[in-house]
Amino acid sequence: MTAATEAAADAAADAAAVAADVAAEAAQASEDAGVAPVSDAAAEAEAAAEAALSAADRAADAAATAPTPQAAEEAASAATDAAAATDQAASAAMAATQIQSLLTPKGFDAAQVARIINGAAISDMQKATLRRLVETAGTDPDLLRQALDQVKAVMP
């Protein structure tokens, strides 16, 4: 095994480990926010982590089976794929964290919460009801907390 192949395999394995950590953080952020862990952001983070792990496996296989320049190229390509998947997982984790923050009175942003509601996989009637509930709550922290709890409760 050449040093370059070994380095590429190590880089892919490191990227996969980071992606797995980021996916776990995204799932935790979704759970903390009361948003189902199967939300788009958490699902995207999980898929990205799986892609990074797969890329790391490919890099390790390439490094172990054919220590040639071609194997080094395959390992480097797999490491690049793992890095890209890690970036996707990080983006998904950031989205889950942002949702967590927006669905609290302290981090509340009416336009962003409306966007979350509009993008949810719920009926149009539920969306309209939730938007009205949040608008009615206005700046009253207690009412807003209750309204945001309702948003969290119906998010798929």
mmCIF file of C-alpha atoms in Angstrom:
data_model
loop_
_atom_site.group_PDB
_atom_site.id
_atom_site.type_symbol
_atom_site.label_atom_id
_atom_site.label_comp_id
_atom_site.label_asym_id
_atom_site.label_seq_id
_atom_site.Cartn_x
_atom_site.Cartn_y
_atom_site.Cartn_z
ATOM 1 C CA MET A 1 0.000 0.000 0.000
ATOM 2 C CA THR A 2 1.444 3.346 -0.990
ATOM 3 C CA ALA A 3 1.619 6.255 1.396
ATOM 4 C CA ALA A 4 -0.776 8.261 -0.791
ATOM 5 C CA THR A 5 -3.327 5.445 -0.851
ATOM 6 C CA GLU A 6 -3.048 4.994 2.883
ATOM 7 C CA ALA A 7 -3.434 8.737 3.443
ATOM 8 C CA ALA A 8 -6.528 8.853 1.212
ATOM 9 C CA ALA A 9 -8.082 5.923 3.070
ATOM 10 C CA ASP A 10 -7.335 7.615 6.402
ATOM 11 C CA ALA A 11 -8.849 10.885 5.175
ATOM 12 C CA ALA A 12 -12.014 9.116 4.047
ATOM 13 C CA ALA A 13 -12.311 7.318 7.374
ATOM 14 C CA ASP A 14 -11.854 10.613 9.234
ATOM 15 C CA ALA A 15 -14.492 12.316 7.070
ATOM 16 C CA ALA A 16 -16.909 9.460 7.708
ATOM 17 C CA ALA A 17 -16.387 9.754 11.454
ATOM 18 C CA VAL A 18 -17.043 13.498 11.321
ATOM 19 C CA ALA A 19 -20.186 12.931 9.227
ATOM 20 C CA ALA A 20 -21.473 10.372 11.710
ATOM 21 C CA ASP A 21 -20.903 12.837 14.575
ATOM 22 C CA VAL A 22 -22.644 15.634 12.676
ATOM 23 C CA ALA A 23 -25.603 13.367 11.896
ATOM 24 C CA ALA A 24 -25.904 12.455 15.567
ATOM 25 C CA GLU A 25 -25.850 16.158 16.478
ATOM 26 C CA ALA A 26 -28.570 16.890 13.907
ATOM 27 C CA ALA A 27 -30.757 14.125 15.289
ATOM 28 C CA GLN A 28 -30.209 15.456 18.827
ATOM 29 C CA ALA A 29 -31.024 19.009 17.738
ATOM 30 C CA SER A 30 -34.245 17.788 16.133
ATOM 31 C CA GLU A 31 -35.134 15.884 19.286
ATOM 32 C CA ASP A 32 -34.360 18.916 21.473
ATOM 33 C CA ALA A 33 -36.564 21.073 19.250
ATOM 34 C CA GLY A 34 -39.405 18.613 19.504
ATOM 35 C CA VAL A 35 -39.236 18.075 15.757
ATOM 36 C CA ALA A 36 -39.506 14.470 14.673
ATOM 37 C CA PRO A 37 -36.077 12.951 14.073
ATOM 38 C CA VAL A 38 -37.244 11.986 10.600
ATOM 39 C CA SER A 39 -37.465 15.644 9.627
ATOM 40 C CA ASP A 40 -35.843 16.595 6.349
ATOM 41 C CA ALA A 41 -32.756 18.015 8.029
ATOM 42 C CA ALA A 42 -32.131 14.990 10.232
ATOM 43 C CA ALA A 43 -32.859 12.573 7.394
ATOM 44 C CA GLU A 44 -30.456 14.477 5.145
ATOM 45 C CA ALA A 45 -27.753 14.369 7.810
ATOM 46 C CA GLU A 46 -28.257 10.640 8.261
ATOM 47 C CA ALA A 47 -28.075 10.032 4.495
ATOM 48 C CA ALA A 48 -24.926 12.137 4.234
ATOM 49 C CA ALA A 49 -23.306 10.224 7.074
ATOM 50 C CA GLU A 50 -24.163 6.936 5.377
ATOM 51 C CA ALA A 51 -22.672 8.237 2.124
ATOM 52 C CA ALA A 52 -19.494 9.232 3.944
ATOM 53 C CA LEU A 53 -19.248 5.811 5.584
ATOM 54 C CA SER A 54 -19.754 4.148 2.202
ATOM 55 C CA ALA A 55 -17.055 6.331 0.662
ATOM 56 C CA ALA A 56 -14.704 5.423 3.495
ATOM 57 C CA ASP A 57 -15.386 1.729 2.884
ATOM 58 C CA ARG A 58 -14.621 2.196 -0.825
ATOM 59 C CA ALA A 59 -11.400 3.980 0.021
ATOM 60 C CA ALA A 60 -10.343 1.233 2.407
ATOM 61 C CA ASP A 61 -11.187 -1.455 -0.170
ATOM 62 C CA ALA A 62 -9.245 0.368 -2.871
ATOM 63 C CA ALA A 63 -6.276 0.753 -0.576
ATOM 64 C CA ALA A 64 -6.323 -2.890 0.527
ATOM 65 C CA THR A 65 -6.912 -4.608 -2.817
ATOM 66 C CA ALA A 66 -4.673 -2.905 -5.338
ATOM 67 C CA PRO A 67 -1.804 -0.746 -4.147
ATOM 68 C CA THR A 68 -1.361 0.859 -7.570
ATOM 69 C CA PRO A 69 -1.740 4.392 -8.893
ATOM 70 C CA GLN A 70 -5.300 3.476 -9.927
ATOM 71 C CA ALA A 71 -6.084 2.379 -6.360
ATOM 72 C CA ALA A 72 -4.682 5.655 -5.069
ATOM 73 C CA GLU A 73 -6.957 7.544 -7.471
ATOM 74 C CA GLU A 74 -9.968 5.488 -6.344
ATOM 75 C CA ALA A 75 -9.115 6.068 -2.694
ATOM 76 C CA ALA A 76 -8.684 9.798 -3.312
ATOM 77 C CA SER A 77 -12.014 9.920 -5.139
ATOM 78 C CA ALA A 78 -13.711 8.105 -2.267
ATOM 79 C CA ALA A 79 -12.117 10.512 0.208
ATOM 80 C CA THR A 80 -13.458 13.445 -1.842
ATOM 81 C CA ASP A 81 -16.933 11.860 -1.807
ATOM 82 C CA ALA A 82 -16.686 11.414 1.958
ATOM 83 C CA ALA A 83 -15.704 15.062 2.398
ATOM 84 C CA ALA A 84 -18.661 16.203 0.271
ATOM 85 C CA ALA A 85 -21.023 13.991 2.266
ATOM 86 C CA THR A 86 -19.605 15.434 5.470
ATOM 87 C CA ASP A 87 -20.334 18.960 4.205
ATOM 88 C CA GLN A 88 -23.931 17.919 3.461
ATOM 89 C CA ALA A 89 -24.279 16.452 6.946
ATOM 90 C CA ALA A 90 -22.948 19.662 8.482
ATOM 91 C CA SER A 91 -25.436 21.743 6.477
ATOM 92 C CA ALA A 92 -28.296 19.504 7.570
ATOM 93 C CA ALA A 93 -27.204 19.736 11.194
ATOM 94 C CA MET A 94 -27.109 23.526 10.935
ATOM 95 C CA ALA A 95 -30.649 23.517 9.513
ATOM 96 C CA ALA A 96 -31.895 21.340 12.378
ATOM 97 C CA THR A 97 -30.219 23.640 14.900
ATOM 98 C CA GLN A 98 -31.745 26.702 13.241
ATOM 99 C CA ILE A 99 -35.204 25.112 13.413
ATOM 100 C CA GLN A 100 -34.605 24.362 17.092
ATOM 101 C CA SER A 101 -33.774 28.002 17.748
ATOM 102 C CA LEU A 102 -36.648 29.433 15.697
ATOM 103 C CA LEU A 103 -39.232 27.379 17.560
ATOM 104 C CA THR A 104 -38.441 29.093 20.876
ATOM 105 C CA PRO A 105 -39.658 32.512 22.050
ATOM 106 C CA LYS A 106 -36.049 33.736 22.287
ATOM 107 C CA GLY A 107 -35.095 32.735 18.730
ATOM 108 C CA PHE A 108 -38.501 33.401 17.198
ATOM 109 C CA ASP A 109 -38.616 34.977 13.743
ATOM 110 C CA ALA A 110 -42.165 35.178 12.380
ATOM 111 C CA ALA A 111 -41.145 34.983 8.715
ATOM 112 C CA GLN A 112 -38.888 31.981 9.265
ATOM 113 C CA VAL A 113 -41.468 30.137 11.376
ATOM 114 C CA ALA A 114 -44.044 30.787 8.640
ATOM 115 C CA ARG A 115 -41.574 29.307 6.133
ATOM 116 C CA ILE A 116 -41.147 26.213 8.325
ATOM 117 C CA ILE A 117 -44.919 25.840 8.624
ATOM 118 C CA ASN A 118 -45.428 26.340 4.872
ATOM 119 C CA GLY A 119 -42.795 23.704 4.102
ATOM 120 C CA ALA A 120 -44.202 21.130 6.511
ATOM 121 C CA ALA A 121 -45.857 17.975 5.236
ATOM 122 C CA ILE A 122 -49.214 18.800 6.829
ATOM 123 C CA SER A 123 -52.586 19.799 5.418
ATOM 124 C CA ASP A 124 -53.200 23.334 4.172
ATOM 125 C CA MET A 125 -55.831 23.778 6.875
ATOM 126 C CA GLN A 126 -53.305 22.860 9.588
ATOM 127 C CA LYS A 127 -50.793 25.266 8.061
ATOM 128 C CA ALA A 128 -53.318 28.109 8.070
ATOM 129 C CA THR A 129 -54.328 27.350 11.655
ATOM 130 C CA LEU A 130 -50.724 27.297 12.846
ATOM 131 C CA ARG A 131 -49.866 30.530 11.035
ATOM 132 C CA ARG A 132 -52.882 32.270 12.620
ATOM 133 C CA LEU A 133 -51.981 30.864 16.035
ATOM 134 C CA VAL A 134 -48.414 32.176 15.797
ATOM 135 C CA GLU A 135 -49.569 35.566 14.472
ATOM 136 C CA THR A 136 -52.152 35.889 17.250
ATOM 137 C CA ALA A 137 -49.563 35.057 19.909
ATOM 138 C CA GLY A 138 -47.630 38.106 18.770
ATOM 139 C CA THR A 139 -45.105 39.276 21.302
ATOM 140 C CA ASP A 140 -46.654 37.716 24.424
ATOM 141 C CA PRO A 141 -43.949 35.239 25.524
ATOM 142 C CA ASP A 142 -46.367 32.816 27.201
ATOM 143 C CA LEU A 143 -48.779 32.715 24.269
ATOM 144 C CA LEU A 144 -45.889 32.504 21.832
ATOM 145 C CA ARG A 145 -44.360 29.569 23.713
ATOM 146 C CA GLN A 146 -47.698 27.743 23.570
ATOM 147 C CA ALA A 147 -48.119 28.532 19.867
ATOM 148 C CA LEU A 148 -44.605 27.306 19.067
ATOM 149 C CA ASP A 149 -45.243 24.154 21.106
ATOM 150 C CA GLN A 150 -48.271 23.556 18.873
ATOM 151 C CA VAL A 151 -46.083 23.980 15.790
ATOM 152 C CA LYS A 152 -43.593 21.452 17.181
ATOM 153 C CA ALA A 153 -46.383 19.019 18.041
ATOM 154 C CA VAL A 154 -47.725 18.763 14.495
ATOM 155 C CA MET A 155 -44.458 18.759 12.598
ATOM 156 C CA PRO A 156 -43.985 15.412 10.830
#
